[in-house]
Amino acid sequence: MKTIPPTCPEPEVGPKYWRSLDQLADKPEFRQWMEREFPAGASIAPDGETRRDWIKLMSASFMLAGVGGFASGCRRPEEKLMPFSRQPEGYVHGKPQYYATSMPYRGTAVPLVAKSYEGRPVKLEGNALHPDSNGGTDPYAQAALLSLYDPDRAYRHTVGGNDAKVEAVRDALSAISKRFAANGGDGLAFLAERSSSPTRNRLQEEIGKKFPKSKWFVYEPVDFTATNRALGTLFGADVQAHHTLEGARRILALDCDFIGTEQEAYRHIRGYAKGRRTPGDSMNRLYAVESLMTLTGGNADHRLRVRPTDVVKVAAQIGAAVLSKLGVTGELAVLLKRLETGSPAKAEWAAECAKDLVDNKGASVVLAGYTQPLAVHLIAQALNAVLGAFGPAITAIKSSEAKADGSIAEATALLKAGLDTLVILGGNPVYNAPADLEFPAALKKAKNVVRIGYQEDETAKASGVHIAAAHFLESWGDARTGDGTWVPVQPMIEPLFGGLTEIEVLARILGVDKASPLDLVRATFGTDEAAWKRSLHDGFAAGSTAKPLDFASADLGRLTQALAAEKPAAGKDFDVVIVRHGSIDDGRFNNNGWLQEIPDPITKVTWENVILVSPKTAKKLGVEASAGAKEGQYRQHLVKVSIGGRSVQGPVWVQPGLADDTVGLALGYGRTETGRVGRGSGYNAYPLFLDASRHLATGAAVAVVPGRHLVAVTQEHGLMEGRPIVREANLADFKAKPDFVKHMDLDAHLPHYVPFKAEGDGRNPEKRPQNIYEHPYDQNPFTASKIHQWGMVIDLASCVGCNSCAVACQSENNVPIVGKDQVARGREMTWMRIDRYYSHDPAVDVDSETASSDPQMAVQPMFCQHCESAPCESVCPVNATVHDEEGLNVMAYNRCIGTRYCANNCPYKVRRFNFFDFNKRETDYAAAQDQHFLNLGNLYKGPLGINRNEAPEWEIIKLVRNPDVTVRMRGVMEKCTFCVQRIEQAKIARKVLAGNSGEVAVPDGSFKTACQQACPAEAIAFGNMLDADSAVSKLKRDPRNYSVLGFLDTRPRVTYLARIRNPNPAISTMEGRKAPDSIRDYERFRHENPFETPGHGGGHEAHPNAAASKKGAA
Amino acid sequence: MATAATTAAGHGAGAKSKHESHSAPPVLKAVDAPKELEREPLVLNNRSMAWVTDTIAGMCERPMPKWWLPAFLASAGLMGMMFALVAYLISTGVGVWGLNQPADWAWDITNFVFWIGIGHAGTLISAILFLLRQKWRTSVNRAAEAMTLFAVACAGIFPVVHTGRVWFALYPGFLIPVPNANGIWPQFRSPLLWDVFAVSTYGTVSLLFWYVGLIPDLATLRDRATNKIRKFCYALFSLGWTGSNRHWSNYEKAYLIFAGLCTPLVLSVHSIVSFDFAVSQVPGWHTTIFPPYFVAGAVFGGFGMVLTLLVPLRWLFKLNDIVTDRHIELMCKVLLATGSIVGYAYGMEFFIAWYGGSPYELYAFKNRAFGEYWWAYWIMIGCNVVSPHFFWFRWFRRTGWFVWIISIFVNIGMWFERFVIIVTSLHRDYLPSSWGYFTPSWVDMFTFVGSFGLFMTLFLLFIRFLPAIAISEVKGVMPQADPHHPLGGAKGHH
């Protein structure tokens, strides 16, 4: 591919010096260190060679970016972001810097801290200082970094399809400004994505003033606004919902995947997990009424599977029961009674659920999903109003978004009527506009189309002027987070390809010359210099959080009127639910390899979307009802889903837990104009995405079409086979027997089955089973560090399986992607995987012979367990995997010869082998749609294949690598390192601080591993086990603490806290599910019940885990 | 004739020259002897020693039969293909094979253990049967030993090229077990390192043993050579052998010592190979029965391969008087015995899986027989457990084509045994989330086929240039070699 030299951005006038904070950790220790006369930290930078390498690399990247000043002579350096020719005072090479910023995202924003090396952002983390954040993020934010260094992003401006200099673009924008100044903007329209940017809102307003006849449309294919609209009806104002699930003890989710694909799921996870972390009476309880199988349903205590068009009936049924319990009568009650007709839910179920919600009045909240019609949202808000959820669990705040003149339907109508100029701000309407509007055809009628976009996508091809957009890490901007707090968007790096920002484009159209984005943002923010600096430093403006609207202004009557007007469609033939894809959203991350390869949390499918049907529906359609792989491969039948002449065709996926007669489609795939990563992946679901029905259509026909399609899946087996891998209990059982985890699996029987060393020799006080190799620290006690012994605990009660940790790990540890073909062959490289298990009770579940209709689900993050007696270590012939003195199982990559024996001997199967040069050879991505007998994919061409190192555009992708972590070559085994680079940095920092004092133990919580940092649920605790007060030590003493496969005596440093389910006893009895299904499965496997057999395990005083926890307590 | 007389090997060397001087007819009239006391002779038809020398030495002196060149070219072609595929593997990555997580080993180690197992029969025949005074070994030991060496050569390729970074595997640290530049020793706890020692020792000792046994025969060939190059080469490798009593005395001592050295190696090498599995904790691998079971299996497989080679060889070279039906029958009996041991081991594994009380272990074995790889398991049972039991019946043991077919079954079965152990155990171990399935790639398959090319190339070269049967040893077990035998000579020579 020919490299087109980047255009030369014209310099802007503006402040020269913008750096605002040096260190996020603005702690006394750090200051003390900074103030010392000769900071010794300077000597702790990486050794010379490494540093030189990075400087070389950086200069290469500067050249590429046209920042160097030599490559692009037209540039006068005035506003520099990385002036390393003059080193900033106090700057230490090789030492990362942290800046607060945020990722604007569909009308809200994710507050972030960017880690930057030599002016190169390499990692994004949540900003824990932000009032509405705990530092957790979602996978999108973690992966946004890769999009910055995407070589396939729009790297040039074009006019009429030809490369254009930025001046030409600016001239075009100024011309628009001049042309429409005369007629007041008649014939000028804007089509924008949702945004909460105060600056954009201000500019929109000014444009409205300057061009009063211009139109402003906002379009997002994934429409999250229904809740806001319902709330707006209740409050009679333009509001947005802000959920604080921390305050909820009972949650009813009406087809609302608030843990997975809803807006700001990471925030909901935080609140939800907080309410579950401590098993006890304060634990929250989640009822999910849903059609698709989602993370929310998988985490729910009770899940009711109904087809999507029936959700409104169930909602009305529960609502009616709630009202009758509360003694509320009137129009609303009558209306709900009418709507509930034909509800598939048992009356007792609804009654018990309603009773539970009413019993917890003031701490109950009802959520409705974006795929559901407005009626469901209205019912949900009505229930929230009567249940007193406003305040504790949900608030209505003033909308952060400016009002628009309409959505895409109005825009299309205008285009069809003949529009002079359409300015498209982001988005990709040509690809994702509702199919029935026929937007692409309408767009052709416009005389001028100016579009700013991040990729040369379908819309770019249809635009006369295409402006390359800057990444949010390259541009100045602002936004408001979901709670209304002002957050800055700070650039970390000069625009790599000279991209512009939305606000720049708008300012030009307004006629503002030489408007730098920084000036625009400053102008919006105000003149308070101190507040500005403070806000940049903290990453949010103190006190800018929106005030909740007074509940007194709510009017249930208005809502009832609106509800009476709603006529939700009834289910017919097949219902079709079209959802945002859990990884690549509406298609915006289609070219992001990390998100393409991260498996869907439920199906574990990578690199594409599938057509979801239930096992029963599959049988009806005549496709295999089994959800499993055949000989390791998923060669799926193809089905065609059609509604009124429009159809979608793709591979079918039999999803346990899906509602019958329901088809699930996901957006975002089947792109025609995308980068090399996304090319050829998935099918396009937009043909069925109609303006009238949007996310929920009905009356569909489904037919099997000839052919098979290979689907790449990371987990082939969904059942635990009775093995106590994820241990779980219902709350009541847990209260009766808090240490039930110790009574499970073979280790509960150890004293009977496994020989011990002779007692009394003092060498085995914990009575561990006799391992063939002695415990390394027993063998050589002097090798064990007395300062640090690292350990980790994963709380399965909090973990919801959202994938944030997995993407964070990929980003932090330079884990390569391998492409669909290799994933299908079982060679994915992710160090951290989320195992998803289904369990079902054949007594309850009639369809269990093929795939379960109503499974329970459990998730478990799985990665290197850092066994103390590691089976991998003893079998490596070359000492490439060894134990360090702090309890880490470490890999010496340069010693590894790749016998793969370690991976075979790992009971957790967490080791990953570089079967090819994934970092050097261009991955096959979706090119290998099928596995051939003679696969001629690029990876298989070896040295004859494309070498990234020789392709100039790949230089940019190298920049995403974390310089603290080795990039592995082929033939080398790798696995989780506990983020050893972060451990070492923390230790070094601590040693520098300690000086001669000798207090070198790293204080608890002073650093986090990448997964722990990204986890919104705070399910991961990591720290020093020698510190009895550390979080990890405390959790290891929890009675729920257990080791997976503990009977092998591998003694993992990663342990898990059992999951506690909190079902409603009345409903459990009704369903005949007294214990979690996995426990019943375990009973069949081991013929024992951990809650009922005191003779097993519990009777053995010398139980190893029990003894270990006693020891820990002492 | 005089030349042959001076170099004719064995105890009967002197005796032979005496007979020759009487110018006896090639086939002497049989002397009546009580038949019921006589074992079936090891060389039939009262062949003379000269006939033995002529027949065996003639195999590598006369032009090769017509089939040899096409066979050689085909084998060499397969061998070339294997090396090309190995080059592809090394230049591109292990991913060209079908391996994945969780099956990080599959055909590579299967082939390794398969070939190593084949190498067992040769040393067992030459060493253990020698020590046990099993005279019938003499007709088959040379070819079997050669086969051992070639099998070890084939076996040696797989563990080397299966590593991710072959260039480092050859470095100090693994295949050269000395400390590397950083002073780090290899890991002596790893069974893979034990393999390096076991296989290299086995290969070296087997080679020396084979070579020592060849020396008298090389001298025979030297003396019979008619062109200078042949004479020089055979002379070089026969180390100046003249057949003097001193030579014979030293030779026999050396041979005995090597037999003694080889005997424990026969048992140790496959025990150690089995540790690759037994030492791990993979359900289905982690079992104490492996060492004896692997040794029995290796002997079983090795004899299978000996039969596969010798049955056609004796037919093609008309060696039925030297490699007699009795030899074939005896080897069939070994197959029957070791096959039964293997069958017992299969049963015992299941019993222990149930009796041991570990549900993980039990699952591994259920999965082996009835899981996705059930077909591999039942091919193995059919070939290894069922097929040898034909050999309870004399007719089957004595019918060459039938023996040959069964020997092919044994080879197939033993390959599948290793495949079953390795792949069915790995593909489903502890955590169901990481269960997978292994499918070989075309590179896997053709590399394995190519290793037969290497094996056959070496074997064809062996029968072309070296005496495929130990001339001197066969003569030693002929009646003529016995000084007390009516036909024997050199009375009072000892």
GROMACS .gro file of N, CA and C in nm, chain A residues 622-718:
model
  291
  622GLY      N    1  -3.497  -2.621   1.220
  622GLY     CA    2  -3.427  -2.733   1.157
  622GLY      C    3  -3.277  -2.716   1.154
  623VAL      N    4  -3.223  -2.633   1.241
  623VAL     CA    5  -3.076  -2.628   1.254
  623VAL      C    6  -3.040  -2.700   1.382
  624GLU      N    7  -2.914  -2.740   1.392
  624GLU     CA    8  -2.871  -2.814   1.510
  624GLU      C    9  -2.897  -2.732   1.634
  625ALA      N   10  -2.963  -2.795   1.729
  625ALA     CA   11  -2.998  -2.721   1.850
  625ALA      C   12  -2.883  -2.718   1.950
  626SER      N   13  -2.777  -2.791   1.920
  626SER     CA   14  -2.665  -2.794   2.014
  626SER      C   15  -2.589  -2.663   2.009
  627ALA      N   16  -2.552  -2.617   2.126
  627ALA     CA   17  -2.475  -2.494   2.133
  627ALA      C   18  -2.326  -2.522   2.129
  628GLY      N   19  -2.288  -2.649   2.113
  628GLY     CA   20  -2.146  -2.683   2.123
  628GLY      C   21  -2.078  -2.692   1.988
  629ALA      N   22  -1.946  -2.705   1.997
  629ALA     CA   23  -1.866  -2.716   1.875
  629ALA      C   24  -1.865  -2.861   1.829
  630LYS      N   25  -1.848  -2.877   1.699
  630LYS     CA   26  -1.829  -3.012   1.645
  630LYS      C   27  -1.683  -3.022   1.604
  631GLU      N   28  -1.613  -3.115   1.667
  631GLU     CA   29  -1.471  -3.132   1.640
  631GLU      C   30  -1.398  -2.998   1.647
  632GLY      N   31  -1.432  -2.924   1.752
  632GLY     CA   32  -1.359  -2.800   1.777
  632GLY      C   33  -1.397  -2.685   1.687
  633GLN      N   34  -1.493  -2.704   1.603
  633GLN     CA   35  -1.527  -2.594   1.513
  633GLN      C   36  -1.676  -2.566   1.518
  634TYR      N   37  -1.704  -2.440   1.502
  634TYR     CA   38  -1.844  -2.399   1.490
  634TYR      C   39  -1.869  -2.366   1.344
  635ARG      N   40  -1.913  -2.465   1.271
  635ARG     CA   41  -1.953  -2.438   1.132
  635ARG      C   42  -2.104  -2.421   1.135
  636GLN      N   43  -2.143  -2.297   1.138
  636GLN     CA   44  -2.282  -2.265   1.168
  636GLN      C   45  -2.366  -2.260   1.041
  637HIS      N   46  -2.488  -2.304   1.057
  637HIS     CA   47  -2.585  -2.287   0.949
  637HIS      C   48  -2.605  -2.138   0.924
  638LEU      N   49  -2.642  -2.106   0.802
  638LEU     CA   50  -2.675  -1.968   0.771
  638LEU      C   51  -2.827  -1.954   0.773
  639VAL      N   52  -2.874  -1.845   0.828
  639VAL     CA   53  -3.017  -1.819   0.824
  639VAL      C   54  -3.042  -1.680   0.768
  640LYS      N   55  -3.159  -1.665   0.719
  640LYS     CA   56  -3.199  -1.538   0.660
  640LYS      C   57  -3.318  -1.489   0.740
  641VAL      N   58  -3.306  -1.368   0.792
  641VAL     CA   59  -3.415  -1.307   0.867
  641VAL      C   60  -3.473  -1.198   0.780
  642SER      N   61  -3.602  -1.205   0.751
  642SER     CA   62  -3.657  -1.100   0.666
  642SER      C   63  -3.785  -1.042   0.724
  643ILE      N   64  -3.797  -0.913   0.702
  643ILE     CA   65  -3.918  -0.841   0.740
  643ILE      C   66  -3.958  -0.758   0.619
  644GLY      N   67  -4.072  -0.789   0.566
  644GLY     CA   68  -4.127  -0.709   0.458
  644GLY      C   69  -4.030  -0.676   0.346
  645GLY      N   70  -3.966  -0.775   0.292
  645GLY     CA   71  -3.881  -0.750   0.176
  645GLY      C   72  -3.738  -0.714   0.208
  646ARG      N   73  -3.713  -0.676   0.332
  646ARG     CA   74  -3.574  -0.650   0.370
  646ARG      C   75  -3.521  -0.770   0.448
  647SER      N   76  -3.397  -0.803   0.424
  647SER     CA   77  -3.349  -0.923   0.493
  647SER      C   78  -3.203  -0.910   0.531
  648VAL      N   79  -3.167  -0.997   0.624
  648VAL     CA   80  -3.031  -1.003   0.678
  648VAL      C   81  -2.995  -1.149   0.681
  649GLN      N   82  -2.872  -1.179   0.643
  649GLN     CA   83  -2.831  -1.318   0.641
  649GLN      C   84  -2.701  -1.334   0.718
  650GLY      N   85  -2.697  -1.434   0.802
  650GLY     CA   86  -2.575  -1.454   0.881
  650GLY      C   87  -2.575  -1.589   0.947
  651PRO      N   88  -2.465  -1.621   1.016
  651PRO     CA   89  -2.456  -1.750   1.083
  651PRO      C   90  -2.546  -1.755   1.206
  652VAL      N   91  -2.614  -1.865   1.223
  652VAL     CA   92  -2.706  -1.878   1.335
  652VAL      C   93  -2.626  -1.920   1.459
  653TRP      N   94  -2.673  -1.878   1.572
  653TRP     CA   95  -2.606  -1.914   1.698
  653TRP      C   96  -2.713  -1.958   1.797
  654VAL      N   97  -2.703  -2.079   1.845
  654VAL     CA   98  -2.801  -2.130   1.939
  654VAL      C   99  -2.762  -2.085   2.079
  655GLN      N  100  -2.841  -1.997   2.134
  655GLN     CA  101  -2.805  -1.935   2.260
  655GLN      C  102  -2.894  -1.986   2.372
  656PRO      N  103  -2.838  -2.062   2.465
  656PRO     CA  104  -2.919  -2.101   2.580
  656PRO      C  105  -2.971  -1.977   2.652
  657GLY      N  106  -3.092  -1.983   2.696
  657GLY     CA  107  -3.147  -1.872   2.773
  657GLY      C  108  -3.216  -1.768   2.688
  658LEU      N  109  -3.213  -1.785   2.558
  658LEU     CA  110  -3.281  -1.689   2.473
  658LEU      C  111  -3.430  -1.721   2.469
  659ALA      N  112  -3.509  -1.618   2.454
  659ALA     CA  113  -3.654  -1.641   2.443
  659ALA      C  114  -3.685  -1.711   2.312
  660ASP      N  115  -3.786  -1.795   2.318
  660ASP     CA  116  -3.824  -1.865   2.195
  660ASP      C  117  -3.891  -1.767   2.099
  661ASP      N  118  -3.885  -1.802   1.972
  661ASP     CA  119  -3.945  -1.719   1.866
  661ASP      C  120  -3.888  -1.577   1.866
  662THR      N  121  -3.764  -1.568   1.905
  662THR     CA  122  -3.700  -1.438   1.909
  662THR      C  123  -3.566  -1.451   1.837
  663VAL      N  124  -3.531  -1.349   1.764
  663VAL     CA  125  -3.404  -1.350   1.693
  663VAL      C  126  -3.324  -1.230   1.741
  664GLY      N  127  -3.201  -1.253   1.778
  664GLY     CA  128  -3.115  -1.144   1.823
  664GLY      C  129  -3.013  -1.109   1.717
  665LEU      N  130  -3.008  -0.983   1.680
  665LEU     CA  131  -2.908  -0.937   1.584
  665LEU      C  132  -2.824  -0.830   1.652
  666ALA      N  133  -2.700  -0.819   1.610
  666ALA     CA  134  -2.615  -0.714   1.666
  666ALA      C  135  -2.567  -0.624   1.554
  667LEU      N  136  -2.559  -0.495   1.585
  667LEU     CA  137  -2.518  -0.396   1.487
  667LEU      C  138  -2.365  -0.394   1.474
  668GLY      N  139  -2.320  -0.318   1.378
  668GLY     CA  140  -2.178  -0.284   1.378
  668GLY      C  141  -2.091  -0.359   1.279
  669TYR      N  142  -2.143  -0.466   1.221
  669TYR     CA  143  -2.058  -0.545   1.132
  669TYR      C  144  -2.102  -0.531   0.986
  670GLY      N  145  -2.036  -0.606   0.902
  670GLY     CA  146  -2.071  -0.606   0.760
  670GLY      C  147  -2.044  -0.473   0.695
  671ARG      N  148  -1.940  -0.406   0.739
  671ARG     CA  149  -1.906  -0.276   0.682
  671ARG      C  150  -1.850  -0.295   0.542
  672THR      N  151  -1.878  -0.200   0.455
  672THR     CA  152  -1.821  -0.209   0.321
  672THR      C  153  -1.696  -0.125   0.309
  673GLU      N  154  -1.689  -0.016   0.387
  673GLU     CA  155  -1.570   0.068   0.384
  673GLU      C  156  -1.514   0.073   0.524
  674THR      N  157  -1.412  -0.006   0.547
  674THR     CA  158  -1.351  -0.003   0.680
  674THR      C  159  -1.205  -0.038   0.663
  675GLY      N  160  -1.135  -0.043   0.773
  675GLY     CA  161  -0.991  -0.070   0.765
  675GLY      C  162  -0.962  -0.217   0.748
  676ARG      N  163  -0.834  -0.247   0.756
  676ARG     CA  164  -0.794  -0.384   0.732
  676ARG      C  165  -0.842  -0.479   0.841
  677VAL      N  166  -0.862  -0.425   0.961
  677VAL     CA  167  -0.903  -0.511   1.070
  677VAL      C  168  -1.048  -0.554   1.053
  678GLY      N  169  -1.133  -0.459   1.022
  678GLY     CA  170  -1.275  -0.490   1.021
  678GLY      C  171  -1.325  -0.549   0.891
  679ARG      N  172  -1.242  -0.543   0.790
  679ARG     CA  173  -1.286  -0.584   0.657
  679ARG      C  174  -1.338  -0.728   0.659
  680GLY      N  175  -1.455  -0.745   0.602
  680GLY     CA  176  -1.507  -0.881   0.586
  680GLY      C  177  -1.560  -0.944   0.712
  681SER      N  178  -1.571  -0.870   0.820
  681SER     CA  179  -1.616  -0.935   0.943
  681SER      C  180  -1.766  -0.916   0.961
  682GLY      N  181  -1.835  -1.025   0.985
  682GLY     CA  182  -1.975  -1.021   1.024
  682GLY      C  183  -2.072  -0.985   0.912
  683TYR      N  184  -2.197  -0.979   0.951
  683TYR     CA  185  -2.301  -0.940   0.856
  683TYR      C  186  -2.357  -0.806   0.899
  684ASN      N  187  -2.420  -0.737   0.808
  684ASN     CA  188  -2.476  -0.606   0.837
  684ASN      C  189  -2.622  -0.623   0.881
  685ALA      N  190  -2.651  -0.582   1.004
  685ALA     CA  191  -2.788  -0.595   1.056
  685ALA      C  192  -2.873  -0.473   1.025
  686TYR      N  193  -2.813  -0.368   0.969
  686TYR     CA  194  -2.889  -0.244   0.948
  686TYR      C  195  -3.005  -0.257   0.849
  687PRO      N  196  -2.998  -0.349   0.753
  687PRO     CA  197  -3.117  -0.359   0.664
  687PRO      C  198  -3.246  -0.382   0.740
  688LEU      N  199  -3.239  -0.440   0.858
  688LEU     CA  200  -3.363  -0.459   0.936
  688LEU      C  201  -3.382  -0.350   1.041
  689PHE      N  202  -3.290  -0.255   1.043
  689PHE     CA  203  -3.297  -0.147   1.140
  689PHE      C  204  -3.380  -0.036   1.078
  690LEU      N  205  -3.507  -0.034   1.112
  690LEU     CA  206  -3.600   0.057   1.045
  690LEU      C  207  -3.637   0.171   1.138
  691ASP      N  208  -3.665   0.282   1.079
  691ASP     CA  209  -3.690   0.400   1.161
  691ASP      C  210  -3.813   0.380   1.249
  692ALA      N  211  -3.911   0.309   1.195
  692ALA     CA  212  -4.033   0.291   1.273
  692ALA      C  213  -4.009   0.202   1.394
  693SER      N  214  -3.934   0.095   1.374
  693SER     CA  215  -3.922  -0.002   1.484
  693SER      C  216  -3.787   0.005   1.554
  694ARG      N  217  -3.687   0.055   1.487
  694ARG     CA  218  -3.552   0.063   1.543
  694ARG      C  219  -3.508  -0.070   1.604
  695HIS      N  220  -3.501  -0.079   1.737
  695HIS     CA  221  -3.435  -0.195   1.798
  695HIS      C  222  -3.524  -0.317   1.812
  696LEU      N  223  -3.653  -0.299   1.798
  696LEU     CA  224  -3.742  -0.413   1.820
  696LEU      C  225  -3.843  -0.419   1.706
  697ALA      N  226  -3.829  -0.522   1.625
  697ALA     CA  227  -3.924  -0.539   1.515
  697ALA      C  228  -3.995  -0.671   1.534
  698THR      N  229  -4.106  -0.686   1.470
  698THR     CA  230  -4.179  -0.811   1.485
  698THR      C  231  -4.236  -0.852   1.350
  699GLY      N  232  -4.288  -0.974   1.346
  699GLY     CA  233  -4.341  -1.024   1.220
  699GLY      C  234  -4.233  -1.067   1.123
  700ALA      N  235  -4.123  -1.115   1.176
  700ALA     CA  236  -4.012  -1.153   1.088
  700ALA      C  237  -4.026  -1.298   1.046
  701ALA      N  238  -3.970  -1.328   0.931
  701ALA     CA  239  -3.963  -1.466   0.885
  701ALA      C  240  -3.816  -1.509   0.893
  702VAL      N  241  -3.795  -1.630   0.936
  702VAL     CA  242  -3.658  -1.682   0.946
  702VAL      C  243  -3.651  -1.810   0.863
  703ALA      N  244  -3.551  -1.819   0.779
  703ALA     CA  245  -3.537  -1.939   0.696
  703ALA      C  246  -3.390  -1.979   0.690
  704VAL      N  247  -3.370  -2.108   0.690
  704VAL     CA  248  -3.233  -2.158   0.677
  704VAL      C  249  -3.195  -2.150   0.530
  705VAL      N  250  -3.077  -2.098   0.504
  705VAL     CA  251  -3.030  -2.095   0.366
  705VAL      C  252  -2.911  -2.190   0.355
  706PRO      N  253  -2.883  -2.238   0.237
  706PRO     CA  254  -2.774  -2.335   0.225
  706PRO      C  255  -2.639  -2.274   0.260
  707GLY      N  256  -2.552  -2.359   0.307
  707GLY     CA  257  -2.417  -2.313   0.336
  707GLY      C  258  -2.387  -2.314   0.484
  708ARG      N  259  -2.261  -2.308   0.513
  708ARG     CA  260  -2.214  -2.305   0.652
  708ARG      C  261  -2.113  -2.192   0.665
  709HIS      N  262  -2.099  -2.146   0.786
  709HIS     CA  263  -2.006  -2.035   0.810
  709HIS      C  264  -1.926  -2.067   0.936
  710LEU      N  265  -1.797  -2.050   0.926
  710LEU     CA  266  -1.711  -2.078   1.041
  710LEU      C  267  -1.713  -1.959   1.137
  711VAL      N  268  -1.743  -1.987   1.262
  711VAL     CA  269  -1.747  -1.883   1.364
  711VAL      C  270  -1.632  -1.910   1.462
  712ALA      N  271  -1.558  -1.806   1.495
  712ALA     CA  272  -1.443  -1.821   1.585
  712ALA      C  273  -1.487  -1.794   1.728
  713VAL      N  274  -1.472  -1.894   1.813
  713VAL     CA  275  -1.522  -1.887   1.949
  713VAL      C  276  -1.408  -1.920   2.044
  714THR      N  277  -1.401  -1.850   2.156
  714THR     CA  278  -1.289  -1.876   2.246
  714THR      C  279  -1.323  -1.980   2.351
  715GLN      N  280  -1.448  -2.009   2.372
  715GLN     CA  281  -1.481  -2.110   2.472
  715GLN      C  282  -1.578  -2.209   2.409
  716GLU      N  283  -1.534  -2.333   2.401
  716GLU     CA  284  -1.615  -2.431   2.329
  716GLU      C  285  -1.711  -2.506   2.419
  717HIS      N  286  -1.680  -2.509   2.545
  717HIS     CA  287  -1.762  -2.589   2.634
  717HIS      C  288  -1.821  -2.501   2.742
  718GLY      N  289  -1.951  -2.501   2.755
  718GLY     CA  290  -2.016  -2.406   2.844
  718GLY      C  291  -2.053  -2.459   2.979
   0.00000   0.00000   0.00000
